[in-house]
Structures are given as C-alpha cells and as structure tokens.
Amino acid sequence: MRDVSIIGVGQTEVGEHWDISLRHLGLGAVRAAMADAGVTHVDALYVGNMLSGEIAGQEHLGALIADFSGLRGIEAMKVEAACASGAAAFRVAYLSVSSGVADIVIALGIEKMTDEWGSDVTAALALAADGEYEAFLGVSFVGINALLMRRYMHEYNVRHIDFAPFSITAHENAMNNPYARFHMPVTRDRFERARMIVDPVNLLDSSPVADGAAAVVLASTDVAKTLSAAPVRIVASAVGTDALAVHDRRDPLVLDGAVISTCRAYEQAGIGPEDIDLFELHDAFGIIAALSLEAAGFAEKGRGVRLAMDGKIGITGEIPISTMGGLKARGHPIGATGIYQIVEVVQQLRGLAGKNQIPNARLGMAQNIGGSGATVITHILEAPE
Amino acid sequence: MRDVSIIGVGQTEVGEHWDISLRHLGLGAVRAAMADAGVTHVDALYVGNMLSGEIAGQEHLGALIADFSGLRGIEAMKVEAACASGAAAFRVAYLSVSSGVADIVIALGIEKMTDEWGSDVTAALALAADGEYEAFLGVSFVGINALLMRRYMHEYNVRHIDFAPFSITAHENAMNNPYARFHMPVTRDRFERARMIVDPVNLLDSSPVADGAAAVVLASTDVAKTLSAAPVRIVASAVGTDALAVHDRRDPLVLDGAVISTCRAYEQAGIGPEDIDLFELHDAFGIIAALSLEAAGFAEKGRGVRLAMDGKIGITGEIPISTMGGLKARGHPIGATGIYQIVEVVQQLRGLAGKNQIPNARLGMAQNIGGSGATVITHILEAPE
C-alpha cells in the first residue's frame, strides 16, 4: 500500500452556469488543479458525478472530460455513490495511486443541476433514495430528511430554531469564500421566517441546487515530494455503507454508515476525534450535520445540535465545520461536493484559507454522505511539514 | 502492486426479467459468485452499471445491492464507463485488492433494460455518445455504428453479407450456453433477410437489449491460494480512451482506445496477440468486432472481416471469439457485459466451458468497449496451474 499525497487542487465557482457546458466546467477544474500541481500530464482521471445522464443528457463523462482536457488516451471512468460520488471518485483515485498502477492521477467532482435537459431535479435527486420503497411512494429526498428532522426534534426535545446555528455559521464562513454560491448572511430571524420546503425543513435548512466542478491531483508521496514543496498527505481513506431506505436502518437517528466510515478512518490514522482540527461534514440539511457530528464522535447521541447552539462549530470553536461555507452556503453540486470538501481541507492545511483560516490546522477531515446516510466516505488529510 | 486472482464467478440468465427487480437480479449474481468462491464475506462491492438511473429509476446501486446481499456496512460504489461499465467496475476491484486496501472483493455488472420506468432505451443508449455533437443532433447509438460500418464497407470493398460470420459464430456458440439470451442458429440466408435497423446495420448485426447480472470474486493471489484450488490470475488490466465523438477521432476506422488498451495489456503480461487462446471481444455490432480484431493485432487494418470469413474465429479457429455467444447472442445488458466476458474467460480457463471448450486454453483476453470506442478496458487472465 503506497503512501499517497495531494499536490494540487482546483475549483470553479459554485453557481448557475447556464452558459457553460458540462465539459467546459470540468475542464476549468482540471486545468486549475493541474496548474496548481505544476503538472502537464496525469495517468488517469476519475470523475465523480451522479446525475449527468438524467439532467444533462450525457453519460460516459470519464472519456469525454479526459479528451476535452487534452488528456485523450489516459485511463478514465466515472464513479457514482449518489451525493457521495465526489469522495467515491477520490477514493478510486487513491486506490489507483496506492496500488502502484498510477503515479499521478486526477479526481474530478462535477455536477450541473440548474439547466435541466431531461429529468426535473427533484425527481432526479430521489434516485439517491430507495426507489421501490421510498421514492416510488412519493417521498422526495428533502421529504426523507424532513422525516428524520421531525423525529430528532421529537426524540430529543429540540426546537426548529435550535438548528439555526448550522445555517448561520455556514453562511458566515461563505462570505469569505469567492467560490461559494451564496454571499449572504443569515440571522436567527431570517432563518425562522424562511419559506417552508417540507415541514420542518425550510429553505435555510437546505443546501442549494447548484452547478460546480472541483479537482484534486494525487500522487504517490514519493513522487509528490519531487513535485511539490508542500504535499498534503492522505492519512485515512474509508467507506462505510448502510441501508438506502431509512426504515430499514437499525436506528433512523444513528448514521451507522458514518460510524463505520469514521471509525475505520480514525483507526487508519491512529487518532481520535479530539485530534481533528477541522471537519468538512456533509451539511446537506441541518439534521444531517447534527447526525454527522454524533456519528463522528464529536457529540453524544442527540447532542449534535447542542454543539452548534453552544457556539462550538465556528472557525474559532472546538470543532470548526463548513469552514468555507459547507454544502449549505458554498453550495451542493451533488457529485462535485466531495471534491470541494477535499479542496477546502487542503486550503486549510496549507494555511491558505484567508480570513477563515483555522490556526495551526494539522489534521482535517472530510466526510461525504450519499443518500440520507447509505454511503459515507471519510478522508483525513495531514498538513505539510 | 499485489498480484490479484479470481476465485469465484456467477451469472444469471440474460433475458427479459420483468418479474425480477434490479436488487434481486444483483443478489442472484452476487450469491452465485460468493458460493462459487466459497466465501461468506467480502471487503467491498464495485458495481458496473450504466443506465439504472435513466431506465430503472434508481441510482446509488453500490450501497443498495451491498445491503440487499447481506453485506451492509462494506465499501460499495458504482462505476460507469458507458458500455464498458462492467470492466470498469472490475478494474476498480482490481485496484482495490492490488493496493492492499482490501483482500477479497466483488465486482458486479448489472443492467435492466427491458422494463422502462423512465427513458426510452434507445434514447438512454445515446448517452454513451457525445451528447452535444452526436446525440442531440439526432443520431442514435445504432446510427453511429451504421455510419462506421458503411465507411468500412466503402473503404475496404467489403459487402454486408461478409459480416455474417460474426453473427453466425456467436449464435452457434450461444446454443451451448444456458445463460445466453438466444438459442437460435443464424444462417447466411437469415442474416441477409433480417429486418433493417439503421442501414446497413440489420437486426442480426446487432446485439440485443437485455437484462442480466454477473459477478466475480477477486482476492490477492496469496489469499486466493488459501481459498481456491484453481485461482485464475489477472496478468493484465488496462484502460485506454479516445474521443467520444467519432468525427473527433484520428481515423474513424481505427479504435485508438483499443490499440492503447491492448498494447498496455500485452506489455503488462509480457505477451503478444499470438499468445492469446481466446478473445472475448465487444461484438455489440459486427463492425465493432472487426475493428477490435484489428486494434488488438489479430488482423491488419481492413482485414478483420476477412478473419471471420476465413473461418478463423470459431471454437477451433486461430483466434476464437464470443465463445459463449458474445454480446451478439449471449446478449448485451450494457453495464453487465464486461463482467459476463470475464466470467466466460474464467469458464474457459478452468476447462468448464462444456461443448464450447477451447482445448488447452491458457491465456484468455476480455475487452469491453464503452460507446463506439471511447473507453476500452482489457483484461488478460491466466489458467490455473
């Protein structure tokens, strides 16, 4: 098992890119990451994407984007694990370099959701859930998360307003991220008055539909040292899964997939949650942020929301999350999100996070979740020496 | 780079499975492969599939099928490279074991195409082509292959009937494969009179739409030797790519992706085409079979069809292809096909191919092609000692 490091990152603005095709969007991120890494060739491209077939009328993104990026001929394929597709592509890139098959590869996350060629985006997002036992019965993907949130509020005697700090913190952090979808502060009052989507999930509880692409160049640590003055080591890479349908789970309010994934990652890195300096978690909804904090060992069961209420998730808090805006405010272009998370952890570990810099960040964790918890992929990265 | 072997294979009948859901179909193949391998647990599941989102209304197949197969919690994801999705999943499974991250994993190929929930299957198949420059302009996937065939006939002065031996051989071989979609001999006369689909591709030039799933259990060769009396070694695993759009290629009648992929595979195995005892090629259409034989070094440019006309592709021929029926007659359930090919090579190398057994088969090659040649994935397997 070869040691693997990150030598370059690139991202495009998260937004509504009606004027840019899928391939151009991918090219932008690939170019930026390769320029940052200072390389002109890579051995392989792994593309994380969920919905290009349904929404953009295009499968086969691996070869398409490899060719369009001037890399015709190289190994290329797409990897999908619903909303965790980005981290899944990064995982395969890691396996490729770790195996010794490749020395330098790119993981690209990409999604275009705002100009629909085929499916309606709400219908397409439901493909992440269990089709036969959830989606076909009419529950939307937001609906599933609303059911979870309602249950959490009931079990733990938590009010809707108690989730506000997740949204407020994410939007506050996004103010300093030029790539973020929103640059708009959220207040408790605004949060409370936001339009209801699926009770109790309202607009400011939800991450936005968006277009975006981000890319990371990985290399074996030996090769990385010859190419980069400050490679970021991957000290853990782990995947855990659970049932797709929430009603099939052991306990709807415990993300077992996240527990498995995080434990494996901690074990690989030889650390515990107390060693993590920042946590880019999957805050697609406030409820998922809360459940993630619990599954990853930062809060007891039912106490994830309390952590946010107590002000512990901000840049200067005990466990900073969503440091560049998270899914909530940087935006959630499904298959790209997992790569944006990695890019942002790298920014922090390189000390290049600007006003949002976590002082002395040494270990950063990124966790990308597919569906409402069925696939959970965790990576822990270490700052350059 | 750890040495990797195959210790179990399983397949379901290729056909119209309107009575079986996607997850049940996957379960059937996973169970069969695990039983054949004699294992009750694996570390990861990699699923090759192209169209489950579009046709069956379900993405996120990795976690779904892992859970339904009793493997909840394990690493799981889907891999897509259009019609080469099966081999792409096998490739990722190989990387996973080769890296040392996992000891025993499953690669599953699965596709349900005959009961459409969402897209029409012809529209869905066009997602393998270049959306913006081919499909959106109205050319179907069969249409692209018809253009290639017409060009080949023109350039090399080949008649339509000259392609008949590909179809006749495939159907002949499928007669002895209980898992094949068709058990129906094809004659020259029948071939000539078959219904035209897109001139000059007629019904008996084309591989059929179908449902199917097949699975392979891979293990590190060290682990494989403790579990299996006759592990089949993977001596090469290689991916090559080309432009999606045929008009962007260097030469429309040379599959550069296949040239790259095959050369890499030969180099890894330290062999040449003369050492290959059977070749499970991607005969989605007769024209693709011909171009594959040329790209893989079995025939000069423009002479692939001649090889078939001269009777060299049958079970007792110089280079047997489609030995269990190929895409043409075993059937082509898109994302499953690459795994069916591997399963069939393993059958041959184990000496378990029944009436279709290639005598003393020692090295078998499987080549899965995505789109009309944009992704080409080649594996070479070696018979047990």
XYZ file of C-alpha atoms in Angstrom, chain B residues 162-295:
134
model
C -19.285 -10.563 -45.386
C -20.134 -9.626 -41.784
C -22.445 -12.649 -41.468
C -19.824 -14.995 -39.938
C -19.666 -12.838 -36.765
C -23.364 -13.328 -36.194
C -23.416 -16.982 -37.263
C -20.470 -17.905 -34.994
C -21.867 -16.066 -31.999
C -25.292 -17.681 -32.312
C -23.719 -21.087 -32.838
C -21.687 -20.740 -29.649
C -24.662 -19.474 -27.656
C -26.528 -22.724 -28.391
C -24.421 -24.397 -25.666
C -24.609 -21.577 -23.135
C -27.631 -21.936 -20.850
C -27.226 -18.309 -19.710
C -27.424 -16.875 -23.236
C -30.282 -14.683 -24.428
C -30.702 -16.574 -27.716
C -30.634 -20.243 -28.561
C -31.336 -19.832 -32.225
C -28.975 -20.603 -35.091
C -28.383 -17.947 -37.727
C -27.736 -18.841 -41.353
C -26.329 -16.677 -44.135
C -29.756 -16.573 -45.661
C -31.431 -15.485 -42.427
C -28.729 -12.880 -41.858
C -29.267 -11.441 -45.309
C -33.029 -11.236 -44.937
C -33.080 -9.801 -41.397
C -35.016 -6.611 -40.724
C -33.011 -3.428 -41.332
C -32.441 -1.268 -38.214
C -30.204 1.531 -39.495
C -28.832 0.810 -42.935
C -26.512 -1.128 -43.204
C -26.888 -2.493 -39.616
C -29.679 -5.048 -39.575
C -31.235 -6.981 -36.710
C -28.753 -9.847 -36.932
C -25.790 -7.452 -36.985
C -26.867 -6.026 -33.626
C -26.552 -7.253 -30.081
C -29.885 -7.338 -28.250
C -31.185 -5.172 -25.430
C -31.402 -7.391 -22.351
C -31.443 -7.712 -18.567
C -28.660 -9.514 -16.757
C -26.172 -9.562 -13.911
C -22.851 -11.317 -13.443
C -20.295 -11.193 -10.648
C -16.682 -12.091 -9.968
C -14.890 -12.514 -6.641
C -11.303 -11.247 -6.645
C -8.646 -11.833 -3.989
C -4.981 -11.155 -3.617
C -3.203 -14.140 -5.126
C -1.744 -15.037 -1.717
C -5.206 -15.112 -0.160
C -6.651 -16.791 -3.256
C -4.299 -19.747 -2.880
C -5.646 -20.424 0.615
C -9.259 -20.303 -0.603
C -9.256 -21.856 -4.058
C -7.691 -24.911 -5.635
C -7.673 -23.196 -9.001
C -7.446 -19.393 -8.851
C -7.320 -17.610 -12.198
C -4.596 -14.940 -12.205
C -5.150 -11.478 -13.657
C -1.980 -10.895 -15.656
C -3.051 -7.600 -17.225
C -5.557 -4.834 -16.544
C -5.505 -1.771 -18.784
C -7.710 1.127 -19.822
C -7.400 3.279 -22.942
C -9.602 6.146 -24.085
C -10.401 8.126 -27.213
C -12.749 10.942 -28.224
C -16.441 10.158 -27.687
C -17.499 11.653 -30.997
C -16.372 9.578 -33.959
C -15.751 12.719 -36.039
C -13.150 13.844 -33.465
C -11.053 10.706 -33.888
C -7.740 10.457 -35.681
C -9.214 7.849 -38.028
C -12.817 6.683 -37.670
C -11.839 3.163 -38.695
C -9.106 2.718 -36.080
C -10.101 2.195 -32.471
C -7.179 4.079 -30.928
C -8.570 3.470 -27.443
C -8.419 -0.266 -28.124
C -4.911 -0.016 -29.535
C -3.730 1.778 -26.385
C -5.611 -0.525 -24.023
C -4.486 -3.737 -25.732
C -0.847 -2.656 -26.057
C -0.742 -1.774 -22.363
C -2.240 -5.163 -21.534
C 0.195 -7.102 -23.738
C 3.070 -5.198 -22.192
C 1.930 -5.946 -18.647
C 1.540 -9.638 -19.440
C 4.744 -9.724 -21.476
C 2.980 -11.362 -24.410
C 1.599 -10.637 -27.855
C -1.622 -11.463 -29.708
C -0.168 -14.790 -30.827
C -0.210 -15.958 -27.198
C -3.934 -15.363 -26.671
C -6.018 -18.561 -26.770
C -9.426 -16.880 -26.797
C -10.669 -13.327 -27.086
C -13.989 -12.253 -25.605
C -14.356 -9.096 -27.648
C -17.051 -6.451 -27.680
C -19.199 -7.578 -30.620
C -22.014 -5.106 -29.987
C -22.132 -4.854 -33.782
C -20.264 -6.819 -36.427
C -18.334 -3.688 -37.358
C -17.038 -3.293 -33.797
C -15.941 -6.952 -33.732
C -13.967 -6.346 -36.934
C -12.361 -3.131 -35.683
C -11.497 -4.813 -32.354
C -9.730 -7.695 -34.048
C -7.686 -5.161 -35.990
C -6.898 -2.948 -32.975
